[in-house]
Amino acid sequence: MLVRACSFTVDLGENGYLIGFTDDYAYPAAMPFGWRCGPATDASAVVLTTTDTGPLHLTVQVHDAPPDPETGGDWEPAEEMSLHTDLPTLYLATLEQGDVLDAWPQDEAPLALPPSTDSGGWVRMRLYCHTDDPTPGIGDHGERHLVQLWRAPHSPPAHPEITEEDQQARAAYAAEALIWDDRP
């Protein structure tokens, strides 16, 4: 059953956003090229967007059990992953050029999960995405995301298969990240 939902517009930076149960944000060491989301830490996920520097309509729902799959809305296939709840409230940040900025709206109350004794401190996140214009670029692409959260024990992620091109992009990003880490 739906416990709480909030919807708002996020002004994105160049590299998507971070979402999770930690306020200890850092630029992710890996990007989930080929997927929409992937782990940034155990407590947060990085979400890649089609929109580069433009608006994204985001709806976040908290459920007390796994919600039924969304069948309307022209959604891309859903992706799921587990997040550890280091903190009880959800945090959101945009990935700007070399910076991470808090993005939770000031006029929106913090989103907290109901307590649970059987999930071991884990939450399942399901992400649905839609863009009116799927060509990556700057400006409004009519992009909207639906994030559903519920308490659940840790389980493997559910993502589409990635292509060789995506694997190469991941390797190139990881190599570049090593160069950044080695700078004095």
mmCIF file of C-alpha atoms in Angstrom:
data_model
loop_
_atom_site.group_PDB
_atom_site.id
_atom_site.type_symbol
_atom_site.label_atom_id
_atom_site.label_comp_id
_atom_site.label_asym_id
_atom_site.label_seq_id
_atom_site.Cartn_x
_atom_site.Cartn_y
_atom_site.Cartn_z
ATOM 1 C CA MET A 1 0.000 0.000 0.000
ATOM 2 C CA LEU A 2 1.168 3.529 -0.777
ATOM 3 C CA VAL A 3 2.281 5.322 2.411
ATOM 4 C CA ARG A 4 3.454 8.659 0.973
ATOM 5 C CA ALA A 5 4.217 10.230 -2.379
ATOM 6 C CA CYS A 6 5.752 13.517 -3.432
ATOM 7 C CA SER A 7 6.266 15.017 -6.880
ATOM 8 C CA PHE A 8 8.448 17.931 -7.911
ATOM 9 C CA THR A 9 10.729 19.201 -10.647
ATOM 10 C CA VAL A 10 14.501 18.881 -10.335
ATOM 11 C CA ASP A 11 16.828 21.108 -12.364
ATOM 12 C CA LEU A 12 19.518 18.677 -13.448
ATOM 13 C CA GLY A 13 23.212 19.181 -13.879
ATOM 14 C CA GLU A 14 25.214 17.412 -16.551
ATOM 15 C CA ASN A 15 25.373 13.908 -15.090
ATOM 16 C CA GLY A 16 22.039 12.915 -13.534
ATOM 17 C CA TYR A 17 21.400 12.602 -9.836
ATOM 18 C CA LEU A 18 22.141 10.679 -6.644
ATOM 19 C CA ILE A 19 19.341 9.311 -4.504
ATOM 20 C CA GLY A 20 19.606 7.397 -1.259
ATOM 21 C CA PHE A 21 19.700 7.208 2.483
ATOM 22 C CA THR A 22 22.924 9.070 3.166
ATOM 23 C CA ASP A 23 23.990 12.689 3.109
ATOM 24 C CA ASP A 24 27.612 11.682 2.540
ATOM 25 C CA TYR A 25 27.675 12.355 -1.196
ATOM 26 C CA ALA A 26 30.694 12.041 -3.394
ATOM 27 C CA TYR A 27 31.012 11.855 -7.138
ATOM 28 C CA PRO A 28 30.523 8.135 -7.969
ATOM 29 C CA ALA A 29 33.620 6.089 -8.801
ATOM 30 C CA ALA A 30 31.633 4.231 -11.497
ATOM 31 C CA MET A 31 28.781 5.176 -13.805
ATOM 32 C CA PRO A 32 26.161 2.577 -14.779
ATOM 33 C CA PHE A 33 26.383 3.147 -18.548
ATOM 34 C CA GLY A 34 23.790 0.928 -20.237
ATOM 35 C CA TRP A 35 21.492 1.154 -17.236
ATOM 36 C CA ARG A 36 19.496 4.011 -15.755
ATOM 37 C CA CYS A 37 20.745 3.412 -12.198
ATOM 38 C CA GLY A 38 23.574 1.765 -10.351
ATOM 39 C CA PRO A 39 25.210 1.835 -6.939
ATOM 40 C CA ALA A 40 27.130 4.900 -5.846
ATOM 41 C CA THR A 41 27.508 3.474 -2.314
ATOM 42 C CA ASP A 42 25.543 0.849 -0.365
ATOM 43 C CA ALA A 43 23.196 3.643 0.719
ATOM 44 C CA SER A 44 22.836 5.572 -2.556
ATOM 45 C CA ALA A 45 22.314 5.131 -6.273
ATOM 46 C CA VAL A 46 23.444 7.203 -9.225
ATOM 47 C CA VAL A 47 20.705 7.731 -11.807
ATOM 48 C CA LEU A 48 21.657 8.633 -15.367
ATOM 49 C CA THR A 49 19.257 10.870 -17.251
ATOM 50 C CA THR A 50 18.598 11.634 -20.899
ATOM 51 C CA THR A 51 18.264 15.322 -20.029
ATOM 52 C CA ASP A 52 21.525 17.201 -19.658
ATOM 53 C CA THR A 53 21.089 20.508 -17.827
ATOM 54 C CA GLY A 54 17.317 20.759 -17.838
ATOM 55 C CA PRO A 55 14.166 19.891 -15.890
ATOM 56 C CA LEU A 56 13.163 16.410 -14.736
ATOM 57 C CA HIS A 57 9.799 15.652 -13.147
ATOM 58 C CA LEU A 58 10.423 13.266 -10.241
ATOM 59 C CA THR A 59 7.810 11.355 -8.261
ATOM 60 C CA VAL A 60 8.955 9.430 -5.184
ATOM 61 C CA GLN A 61 6.632 6.921 -3.519
ATOM 62 C CA VAL A 62 7.078 5.063 -0.235
ATOM 63 C CA HIS A 63 5.176 1.789 0.080
ATOM 64 C CA ASP A 64 4.745 -0.607 2.971
ATOM 65 C CA ALA A 65 5.109 -3.632 0.625
ATOM 66 C CA PRO A 66 6.286 -4.189 -2.968
ATOM 67 C CA PRO A 67 3.942 -2.221 -5.254
ATOM 68 C CA ASP A 68 2.362 -3.752 -8.332
ATOM 69 C CA PRO A 69 4.281 -3.026 -11.545
ATOM 70 C CA GLU A 70 3.349 0.189 -13.353
ATOM 71 C CA THR A 71 1.595 -0.593 -16.621
ATOM 72 C CA GLY A 72 0.745 2.901 -17.907
ATOM 73 C CA GLY A 73 2.839 5.979 -18.542
ATOM 74 C CA ASP A 74 4.936 4.638 -21.444
ATOM 75 C CA TRP A 75 7.692 3.693 -19.000
ATOM 76 C CA GLU A 76 10.991 2.144 -20.026
ATOM 77 C CA PRO A 77 11.569 -1.262 -18.400
ATOM 78 C CA ALA A 78 11.882 -0.871 -14.639
ATOM 79 C CA GLU A 79 15.205 -1.313 -12.883
ATOM 80 C CA GLU A 80 15.590 -2.328 -9.240
ATOM 81 C CA MET A 81 18.320 -2.318 -6.656
ATOM 82 C CA SER A 82 18.735 -2.496 -2.890
ATOM 83 C CA LEU A 83 19.873 0.461 -0.786
ATOM 84 C CA HIS A 84 21.032 0.368 2.819
ATOM 85 C CA THR A 85 19.384 2.914 5.092
ATOM 86 C CA ASP A 86 22.330 4.645 6.757
ATOM 87 C CA LEU A 87 19.908 7.477 7.626
ATOM 88 C CA PRO A 88 16.100 7.291 8.034
ATOM 89 C CA THR A 89 15.288 9.968 5.435
ATOM 90 C CA LEU A 90 15.789 10.094 1.678
ATOM 91 C CA TYR A 91 18.378 12.460 0.214
ATOM 92 C CA LEU A 92 18.628 13.726 -3.359
ATOM 93 C CA ALA A 93 21.527 15.501 -5.063
ATOM 94 C CA THR A 94 22.339 16.537 -8.617
ATOM 95 C CA LEU A 95 25.672 15.790 -10.262
ATOM 96 C CA GLU A 96 27.017 19.055 -11.605
ATOM 97 C CA GLN A 97 30.314 19.624 -13.403
ATOM 98 C CA GLY A 98 32.660 18.131 -10.790
ATOM 99 C CA ASP A 99 30.286 18.941 -7.906
ATOM 100 C CA VAL A 100 27.375 17.387 -6.021
ATOM 101 C CA LEU A 101 24.539 19.702 -4.953
ATOM 102 C CA ASP A 102 21.625 19.014 -2.603
ATOM 103 C CA ALA A 103 18.398 18.895 -4.647
ATOM 104 C CA TRP A 104 15.606 17.977 -2.221
ATOM 105 C CA PRO A 105 13.052 20.818 -2.479
ATOM 106 C CA GLN A 106 13.016 23.107 0.544
ATOM 107 C CA ASP A 107 9.210 23.260 0.499
ATOM 108 C CA GLU A 108 8.890 19.439 0.579
ATOM 109 C CA ALA A 109 9.025 17.687 3.965
ATOM 110 C CA PRO A 110 11.771 15.063 4.335
ATOM 111 C CA LEU A 111 10.679 11.651 3.141
ATOM 112 C CA ALA A 112 11.110 8.955 5.795
ATOM 113 C CA LEU A 113 10.446 5.243 5.591
ATOM 114 C CA PRO A 114 8.271 3.380 8.047
ATOM 115 C CA PRO A 115 10.334 1.332 10.515
ATOM 116 C CA SER A 116 10.890 -2.345 9.838
ATOM 117 C CA THR A 117 12.388 -5.147 11.837
ATOM 118 C CA ASP A 118 12.731 -7.730 9.061
ATOM 119 C CA SER A 119 14.636 -5.950 6.264
ATOM 120 C CA GLY A 120 18.030 -5.705 7.966
ATOM 121 C CA GLY A 121 18.123 -1.962 7.257
ATOM 122 C CA TRP A 122 17.630 -2.426 3.497
ATOM 123 C CA VAL A 123 15.189 -0.782 1.105
ATOM 124 C CA ARG A 124 14.277 -1.853 -2.398
ATOM 125 C CA MET A 125 14.246 0.910 -5.014
ATOM 126 C CA ARG A 126 12.371 0.512 -8.296
ATOM 127 C CA LEU A 127 13.008 3.136 -10.978
ATOM 128 C CA TYR A 128 10.768 3.877 -13.953
ATOM 129 C CA CYS A 129 11.837 6.414 -16.599
ATOM 130 C CA HIS A 130 10.180 8.117 -19.559
ATOM 131 C CA THR A 131 11.345 10.801 -21.990
ATOM 132 C CA ASP A 132 9.306 12.413 -24.733
ATOM 133 C CA ASP A 133 12.535 12.968 -26.704
ATOM 134 C CA PRO A 134 15.018 10.094 -26.126
ATOM 135 C CA THR A 135 17.914 11.882 -27.872
ATOM 136 C CA PRO A 136 20.384 12.944 -25.143
ATOM 137 C CA GLY A 137 20.896 16.678 -24.892
ATOM 138 C CA ILE A 138 20.458 19.988 -23.141
ATOM 139 C CA GLY A 139 17.050 21.371 -22.198
ATOM 140 C CA ASP A 140 13.587 19.967 -21.623
ATOM 141 C CA HIS A 141 13.131 16.431 -22.945
ATOM 142 C CA GLY A 142 9.823 15.802 -21.190
ATOM 143 C CA GLU A 143 11.698 13.464 -18.861
ATOM 144 C CA ARG A 144 9.987 12.028 -15.820
ATOM 145 C CA HIS A 145 11.041 9.399 -13.299
ATOM 146 C CA LEU A 146 9.048 7.383 -10.791
ATOM 147 C CA VAL A 147 10.993 6.034 -7.808
ATOM 148 C CA GLN A 148 9.226 3.478 -5.624
ATOM 149 C CA LEU A 149 10.724 2.509 -2.256
ATOM 150 C CA TRP A 150 9.791 -0.188 0.246
ATOM 151 C CA ARG A 151 11.507 -2.072 3.058
ATOM 152 C CA ALA A 152 12.907 -5.404 1.861
ATOM 153 C CA PRO A 153 15.944 -7.569 2.565
ATOM 154 C CA HIS A 154 18.959 -7.038 0.311
ATOM 155 C CA SER A 155 18.604 -8.790 -3.038
ATOM 156 C CA PRO A 156 20.430 -8.693 -6.391
ATOM 157 C CA PRO A 157 19.734 -5.793 -8.751
ATOM 158 C CA ALA A 158 17.476 -6.124 -11.795
ATOM 159 C CA HIS A 159 18.815 -4.348 -14.898
ATOM 160 C CA PRO A 160 18.776 -4.902 -18.659
ATOM 161 C CA GLU A 161 21.766 -6.561 -20.326
ATOM 162 C CA ILE A 162 24.453 -4.072 -21.315
ATOM 163 C CA THR A 163 26.115 -3.796 -24.697
ATOM 164 C CA GLU A 164 29.807 -3.995 -25.533
ATOM 165 C CA GLU A 165 29.729 -0.239 -26.167
ATOM 166 C CA ASP A 166 28.373 0.337 -22.638
ATOM 167 C CA GLN A 167 31.073 -1.918 -21.179
ATOM 168 C CA GLN A 168 33.723 0.124 -22.987
ATOM 169 C CA ALA A 169 32.203 3.379 -21.698
ATOM 170 C CA ARG A 170 32.288 2.003 -18.149
ATOM 171 C CA ALA A 171 35.946 0.999 -18.529
ATOM 172 C CA ALA A 172 36.879 4.419 -19.944
ATOM 173 C CA TYR A 173 35.109 6.195 -17.067
ATOM 174 C CA ALA A 174 36.844 3.954 -14.502
ATOM 175 C CA ALA A 175 40.252 4.631 -16.108
ATOM 176 C CA GLU A 176 39.590 8.377 -16.047
ATOM 177 C CA ALA A 177 38.509 8.144 -12.382
ATOM 178 C CA LEU A 178 41.855 6.489 -11.556
ATOM 179 C CA ILE A 179 43.680 9.389 -13.186
ATOM 180 C CA TRP A 180 41.640 11.861 -11.074
ATOM 181 C CA ASP A 181 42.475 9.897 -7.914
ATOM 182 C CA ASP A 182 46.217 9.937 -8.690
ATOM 183 C CA ARG A 183 46.430 13.715 -9.088
ATOM 184 C CA PRO A 184 48.309 15.515 -6.298
#
